Amino acid sequence: MGSDRSERFDFLVLGSGIAGLSFALDVAQGGTVAIITKKSRAESNTNYAQGGIACVTSDEDSFDLHLRDTLEAGCGLCREDVVRGIVEDGPQRISELIGRGMAFSKREADSGGSATELDLGREGGHSRRRVLHAKDVTGREIERTLLAAVEGHPNIRIFENHLAVNLITTDRLGHAHPRRCIGAYVFDKEADEVKTFVAPVTMLATGGCGKVYLYTTNPDIATGDGIAMAYRAGARVANMEFVQFHPTCLYHPEAKSFLISEAVRGEGARLKSRAGRFFMKDHDPKGELAPRDIVARAIDAEMKRTGADCVYLDLSHKEEGFAENRFPNIYRTCLKFGFDMAEDPIPVVPAAHYQCGGVLTSQCGETDIPGLFAVGEVACTGLHGANRLASNSLLEALVLARRAADKVLNAKAEAVPFTVPRWESGNVSTPDELVVVSHNWDEIRRLMWDYVGIVRSTKRLQRAFSRLQNLIREIDEFYWNFRVTADLLELRNLALVASLIVECAMKRKESRGLHYTLDYPNLAPSGAKDTVLVCGDGCAERLRI
Ligand code: FAD
Ligand code: SIN
């Protein structure tokens, strides 16, 4: 154990997406804040969000309708009180975001005057137009707005290229103090060393785990680090089997599963087979605007039935200029790959998109571990149930970040009164590592895609589970015996999170929402229950100190 050379702050925020930045801004009035982020500050799922934020702002809409749509999409597993609270807090949080400088798209004024009303988009599962957006780059605009506010704040420091490795809890340090989280070990990629960050409050805002799958809409940061850290520290995680596959990503070898927003279907685009048959009404009376789990399964079934590599999304019937004006980013990106969506149907396939489960939290973002909060895609609040309603995640992050901030500001946490041992880096590197790391990354992502995808079976899940346990053992050997690298740390998290997804999926003996298994094709007669996993005292790992 080394001496204490830790960085000390009042609030430690892991992640710089909508959840982390909103929380940081909300608590900065109460003390110093460190934002730790593993790449450049804007790189996050938030930055790529297209469709927008679902929120009741129109006279034709109501909280009851938003509640009903969310519950329906969630297939019996949402917590109604949680949904109601988030939906009702939405308008206030949206006004604050606008106050911070967020520019949502406005409706074209009918008689040529200036546009004043917000333009509301529509997406699958929504019975009303209620999605606020900035054309089709809503997330980029949110990141820009929040980062501008953070960068000017005297109490906030951002640490880029810093990757959080493990949470530090008093019990793992062997302290007699009651269990609490007091910070995190963080790998500084440029300095190539693990540093100690200490704070009485740690906010986990590390986002989701799309990179567990071979094909995903998520950027490279989405490796499930926060779930893995929280699980290793002994917090409960839940409902990891509910991985949402977005139905429509551009099918092109170099497009990296570029998302074609559901808002495109909201504006009337239709799905058809190569032979030109519109197939969605065969699967659901809501057609293209059925909830995502239904549309993704319908596309999967259509591709399997016809042996085609993709299906097609057709918006070519809209008036001239519509696609380019309403979806400029999607339009330009499709053109770059040789598809003019204003003229022709574009090829699309589903890809992993969103993690509905996560670290279990209260309605204020508190986890099982005092001092540790979780907000955003990393968390499981009960809002999404078995299938998230489109555009509800940005809303959830805004609402929960504020509630968590209120909670910690009202109950000022005690400073951490003791020294914290330094991370044990070790001196030895291994030449073997690079190939093992890249091989295992590929293997995990492919096996999850092949065995734990849109349609599952018990046999495939068992196969995936046993392979993952071998991989976890091999990766652990590298972790404990050699100097760590960013790729190795992410791989270790990816393997654990993949295994948690499979474990949850094996526990669920029914098909519900996003979890569809051939062996149990119906809902369980015993009703909707969460699948909860905990790495108890027996298995939670020691720290590398
Ligand atoms: P993120 O925005 O993903 O931020 C996570 C942050 O944590 C990043 O800064 C990352 O670098 C950092 N991080 C991760 N691990 C570590 C670590 N170990 N150490 C340090 N930093 C770490 N939702 C909607 O509601 N509406 C939409 O229109 C919409 N469109 C989407 C489109 C795309 C293409 C994608 C991928 C998602 C979309 N979503 C949408 C989902 C939504 O964007 C995310 O759920 C939401 O942005 C998550 O916010 P977050 O702050 O929890 O996480
Ligand atoms: C989209 O624009 O289709 C993504 C919306 C979401 O994931 O909520």
Short mmCIF file of N, CA and C and ligand atoms in Angstrom, two decimals, residues 14-20 36-41 43-53 123 143 162-165 205-208 217-219 221 223 225-226 229 259 353-354 375-378 388 390-395 397 493, ligand 1:
data_model
loop_
_atom_site.label_atom_id
_atom_site.label_comp_id
_atom_site.label_asym_id
_atom_site.label_seq_id
_atom_site.Cartn_x
_atom_site.Cartn_y
_atom_site.Cartn_z
N LEU A 14 -18.62 10.43 -12.69
CA LEU A 14 -18.00 9.56 -13.69
C LEU A 14 -18.87 9.59 -14.94
N GLY A 15 -18.43 10.30 -15.97
CA GLY A 15 -19.18 10.36 -17.23
C GLY A 15 -19.61 11.77 -17.58
N SER A 16 -19.53 12.10 -18.88
CA SER A 16 -19.88 13.46 -19.31
C SER A 16 -20.95 13.46 -20.39
N GLY A 17 -21.95 12.56 -20.26
CA GLY A 17 -23.15 12.63 -21.09
C GLY A 17 -24.19 13.49 -20.39
N ILE A 18 -25.43 13.38 -20.82
CA ILE A 18 -26.49 14.23 -20.25
C ILE A 18 -26.62 14.05 -18.73
N ALA A 19 -26.45 12.81 -18.26
CA ALA A 19 -26.65 12.56 -16.83
C ALA A 19 -25.53 13.20 -16.01
N GLY A 20 -24.29 12.93 -16.38
CA GLY A 20 -23.16 13.44 -15.62
C GLY A 20 -23.08 14.96 -15.66
N ILE A 36 -14.99 12.98 -14.57
CA ILE A 36 -14.04 12.04 -15.15
C ILE A 36 -14.66 11.49 -16.42
N THR A 37 -13.93 11.55 -17.53
CA THR A 37 -14.52 11.03 -18.76
C THR A 37 -13.45 10.34 -19.60
N LYS A 38 -13.81 9.19 -20.18
CA LYS A 38 -12.71 8.35 -20.65
C LYS A 38 -12.18 8.70 -22.02
N LYS A 39 -12.89 9.52 -22.77
CA LYS A 39 -12.34 10.00 -24.05
C LYS A 39 -12.43 11.53 -24.04
N SER A 40 -12.76 12.12 -25.21
CA SER A 40 -12.93 13.56 -25.19
C SER A 40 -14.30 13.86 -24.57
N ARG A 41 -14.49 15.08 -24.09
CA ARG A 41 -15.63 15.38 -23.22
C ARG A 41 -17.00 15.16 -23.88
N GLU A 43 -17.77 12.92 -26.16
CA GLU A 43 -17.98 11.56 -26.67
C GLU A 43 -18.84 10.74 -25.70
N SER A 44 -20.03 10.45 -26.12
CA SER A 44 -21.03 9.82 -25.24
C SER A 44 -22.20 9.36 -26.12
N ASN A 45 -23.04 8.49 -25.59
CA ASN A 45 -24.26 8.15 -26.34
C ASN A 45 -25.11 9.41 -26.54
N THR A 46 -25.12 10.24 -25.52
CA THR A 46 -25.91 11.47 -25.62
C THR A 46 -25.63 12.23 -26.92
N ASN A 47 -24.36 12.32 -27.24
CA ASN A 47 -23.94 13.12 -28.39
C ASN A 47 -24.53 12.63 -29.71
N TYR A 48 -24.96 11.37 -29.74
CA TYR A 48 -25.47 10.79 -30.99
C TYR A 48 -27.00 10.70 -31.02
N ALA A 49 -27.65 11.14 -29.94
CA ALA A 49 -29.11 11.01 -29.88
C ALA A 49 -29.73 11.81 -31.03
N GLN A 50 -30.72 11.22 -31.66
CA GLN A 50 -31.31 11.85 -32.83
C GLN A 50 -32.73 12.32 -32.56
N GLY A 51 -33.62 11.34 -32.27
CA GLY A 51 -35.06 11.60 -32.22
C GLY A 51 -35.44 12.74 -31.31
N GLY A 52 -34.98 12.71 -30.04
CA GLY A 52 -35.26 13.81 -29.14
C GLY A 52 -35.64 13.40 -27.74
N ILE A 53 -36.32 14.31 -27.03
CA ILE A 53 -36.72 14.09 -25.64
C ILE A 53 -38.25 14.07 -25.57
N GLU A 123 -42.78 9.14 -32.42
CA GLU A 123 -41.98 7.92 -32.54
C GLU A 123 -42.83 6.73 -32.11
N GLU A 143 -25.34 18.17 -25.71
CA GLU A 143 -23.95 18.15 -25.23
C GLU A 143 -23.33 19.54 -25.35
N HIS A 162 -9.54 9.98 -18.96
CA HIS A 162 -9.41 9.33 -17.65
C HIS A 162 -10.51 8.26 -17.56
N LEU A 163 -10.10 7.04 -17.33
CA LEU A 163 -11.06 5.92 -17.34
C LEU A 163 -11.20 5.37 -15.91
N ALA A 164 -12.41 5.48 -15.37
CA ALA A 164 -12.62 4.95 -14.01
C ALA A 164 -12.49 3.43 -14.03
N VAL A 165 -11.74 2.89 -13.06
CA VAL A 165 -11.43 1.46 -13.05
C VAL A 165 -12.30 0.72 -12.03
N ALA A 205 -22.33 7.92 -13.95
CA ALA A 205 -23.13 8.37 -15.10
C ALA A 205 -22.44 7.91 -16.37
N THR A 206 -22.09 6.62 -16.36
CA THR A 206 -21.20 6.07 -17.38
C THR A 206 -21.94 5.48 -18.58
N GLY A 207 -23.26 5.57 -18.61
CA GLY A 207 -24.01 5.15 -19.79
C GLY A 207 -24.14 3.63 -19.92
N GLY A 208 -24.40 3.20 -21.14
CA GLY A 208 -24.79 1.80 -21.37
C GLY A 208 -23.69 0.90 -21.89
N THR A 217 -25.63 0.70 -32.37
CA THR A 217 -25.69 2.13 -32.69
C THR A 217 -24.76 2.93 -31.78
N ASN A 218 -24.27 2.30 -30.72
CA ASN A 218 -23.53 3.05 -29.69
C ASN A 218 -22.10 3.35 -30.12
N PRO A 219 -21.56 4.48 -29.66
CA PRO A 219 -20.13 4.74 -29.90
C PRO A 219 -19.26 3.86 -29.00
N ILE A 221 -17.46 4.25 -26.48
CA ILE A 221 -17.40 4.41 -25.02
C ILE A 221 -18.35 3.46 -24.27
N THR A 223 -19.13 0.57 -23.01
CA THR A 223 -18.65 -0.77 -22.67
C THR A 223 -19.14 -1.25 -21.30
N ASP A 225 -18.94 -0.02 -18.31
CA ASP A 225 -17.99 0.08 -17.18
C ASP A 225 -18.70 0.34 -15.84
N GLY A 226 -19.70 1.21 -15.87
CA GLY A 226 -20.36 1.58 -14.62
C GLY A 226 -21.09 0.42 -13.98
N MET A 229 -18.47 -1.89 -12.53
CA MET A 229 -17.85 -1.35 -11.29
C MET A 229 -18.82 -1.47 -10.11
N LEU A 259 -27.53 5.17 -37.09
CA LEU A 259 -28.96 5.12 -36.76
C LEU A 259 -29.82 5.90 -37.75
N HIS A 353 -28.95 -1.21 -29.06
CA HIS A 353 -29.11 0.24 -28.96
C HIS A 353 -29.12 0.75 -27.52
N TYR A 354 -29.85 0.08 -26.65
CA TYR A 354 -30.07 0.67 -25.32
C TYR A 354 -30.21 -0.42 -24.26
N VAL A 375 -27.18 7.51 -12.34
CA VAL A 375 -28.23 8.18 -13.12
C VAL A 375 -27.95 7.99 -14.60
N GLY A 376 -29.04 7.91 -15.39
CA GLY A 376 -28.89 7.78 -16.85
C GLY A 376 -28.96 6.32 -17.26
N GLU A 377 -28.35 6.03 -18.39
CA GLU A 377 -28.51 4.67 -18.95
C GLU A 377 -27.91 3.59 -18.04
N VAL A 378 -26.95 3.97 -17.20
CA VAL A 378 -26.33 2.98 -16.30
C VAL A 378 -27.31 2.49 -15.24
N ARG A 388 -37.98 0.09 -23.29
CA ARG A 388 -38.06 1.54 -23.14
C ARG A 388 -38.90 2.17 -24.25
N ALA A 390 -39.51 5.01 -26.79
CA ALA A 390 -38.56 5.87 -27.49
C ALA A 390 -38.50 7.26 -26.86
N SER A 391 -37.28 7.78 -26.77
CA SER A 391 -37.01 9.15 -26.31
C SER A 391 -37.33 9.41 -24.85
N ASN A 392 -37.53 8.33 -24.08
CA ASN A 392 -37.73 8.49 -22.64
C ASN A 392 -36.41 8.53 -21.87
N SER A 393 -35.29 8.15 -22.52
CA SER A 393 -34.07 8.04 -21.71
C SER A 393 -33.44 9.39 -21.42
N LEU A 394 -33.45 10.29 -22.39
CA LEU A 394 -32.88 11.62 -22.12
C LEU A 394 -33.71 12.31 -21.04
N LEU A 395 -35.02 12.10 -21.09
CA LEU A 395 -35.91 12.68 -20.08
C LEU A 395 -35.56 12.13 -18.69
N ALA A 397 -32.78 10.89 -17.61
CA ALA A 397 -31.48 11.37 -17.13
C ALA A 397 -31.60 12.79 -16.56
N ASN A 493 -14.66 -5.27 -18.28
CA ASN A 493 -16.03 -4.85 -17.98
C ASN A 493 -17.02 -5.43 -18.98
P1 FAD B 1 -23.77 8.69 -22.05
O1 FAD B 1 -24.32 9.83 -22.78
O2 FAD B 1 -23.45 7.48 -22.83
O3 FAD B 1 -22.46 9.19 -21.32
C1 FAD B 1 -21.62 8.26 -20.66
C2 FAD B 1 -20.35 8.97 -20.31
O4 FAD B 1 -19.57 8.16 -19.45
C3 FAD B 1 -19.45 9.26 -21.51
O5 FAD B 1 -18.87 10.52 -21.31
C4 FAD B 1 -18.38 8.18 -21.41
O6 FAD B 1 -17.15 8.51 -22.01
C5 FAD B 1 -18.24 8.09 -19.92
N1 FAD B 1 -17.67 6.84 -19.41
C6 FAD B 1 -18.11 5.58 -19.61
N2 FAD B 1 -17.33 4.71 -18.92
C7 FAD B 1 -16.40 5.46 -18.28
C8 FAD B 1 -15.33 5.16 -17.43
N3 FAD B 1 -15.02 3.89 -17.08
N4 FAD B 1 -14.57 6.16 -16.97
C9 FAD B 1 -14.83 7.44 -17.31
N5 FAD B 1 -15.84 7.79 -18.13
C10 FAD B 1 -16.61 6.81 -18.59
N6 FAD B 1 -32.46 8.54 -26.18
C11 FAD B 1 -33.48 9.41 -26.22
O7 FAD B 1 -34.15 9.63 -25.20
N7 FAD B 1 -33.78 10.05 -27.38
C12 FAD B 1 -33.08 9.87 -28.53
O8 FAD B 1 -33.36 10.49 -29.53
C13 FAD B 1 -32.01 8.95 -28.52
N8 FAD B 1 -31.30 8.69 -29.63
C14 FAD B 1 -30.21 7.87 -29.56
C15 FAD B 1 -29.42 7.69 -30.69
C16 FAD B 1 -28.25 6.94 -30.62
C17 FAD B 1 -27.41 6.73 -31.85
C18 FAD B 1 -27.88 6.35 -29.39
C19 FAD B 1 -26.62 5.54 -29.28
C20 FAD B 1 -28.68 6.49 -28.27
C21 FAD B 1 -29.84 7.26 -28.34
N9 FAD B 1 -30.65 7.46 -27.22
C22 FAD B 1 -31.70 8.31 -27.30
C23 FAD B 1 -30.27 6.92 -25.92
C24 FAD B 1 -29.61 8.07 -25.12
O9 FAD B 1 -28.79 8.82 -25.99
C25 FAD B 1 -28.76 7.55 -23.98
O10 FAD B 1 -29.47 6.62 -23.23
C26 FAD B 1 -28.37 8.71 -23.07
O11 FAD B 1 -27.75 9.71 -23.82
C27 FAD B 1 -27.44 8.21 -21.99
O12 FAD B 1 -26.93 9.30 -21.30
P2 FAD B 1 -25.90 9.04 -20.13
O13 FAD B 1 -25.46 10.36 -19.66
O14 FAD B 1 -26.48 8.08 -19.17
O15 FAD B 1 -24.69 8.25 -20.84
#
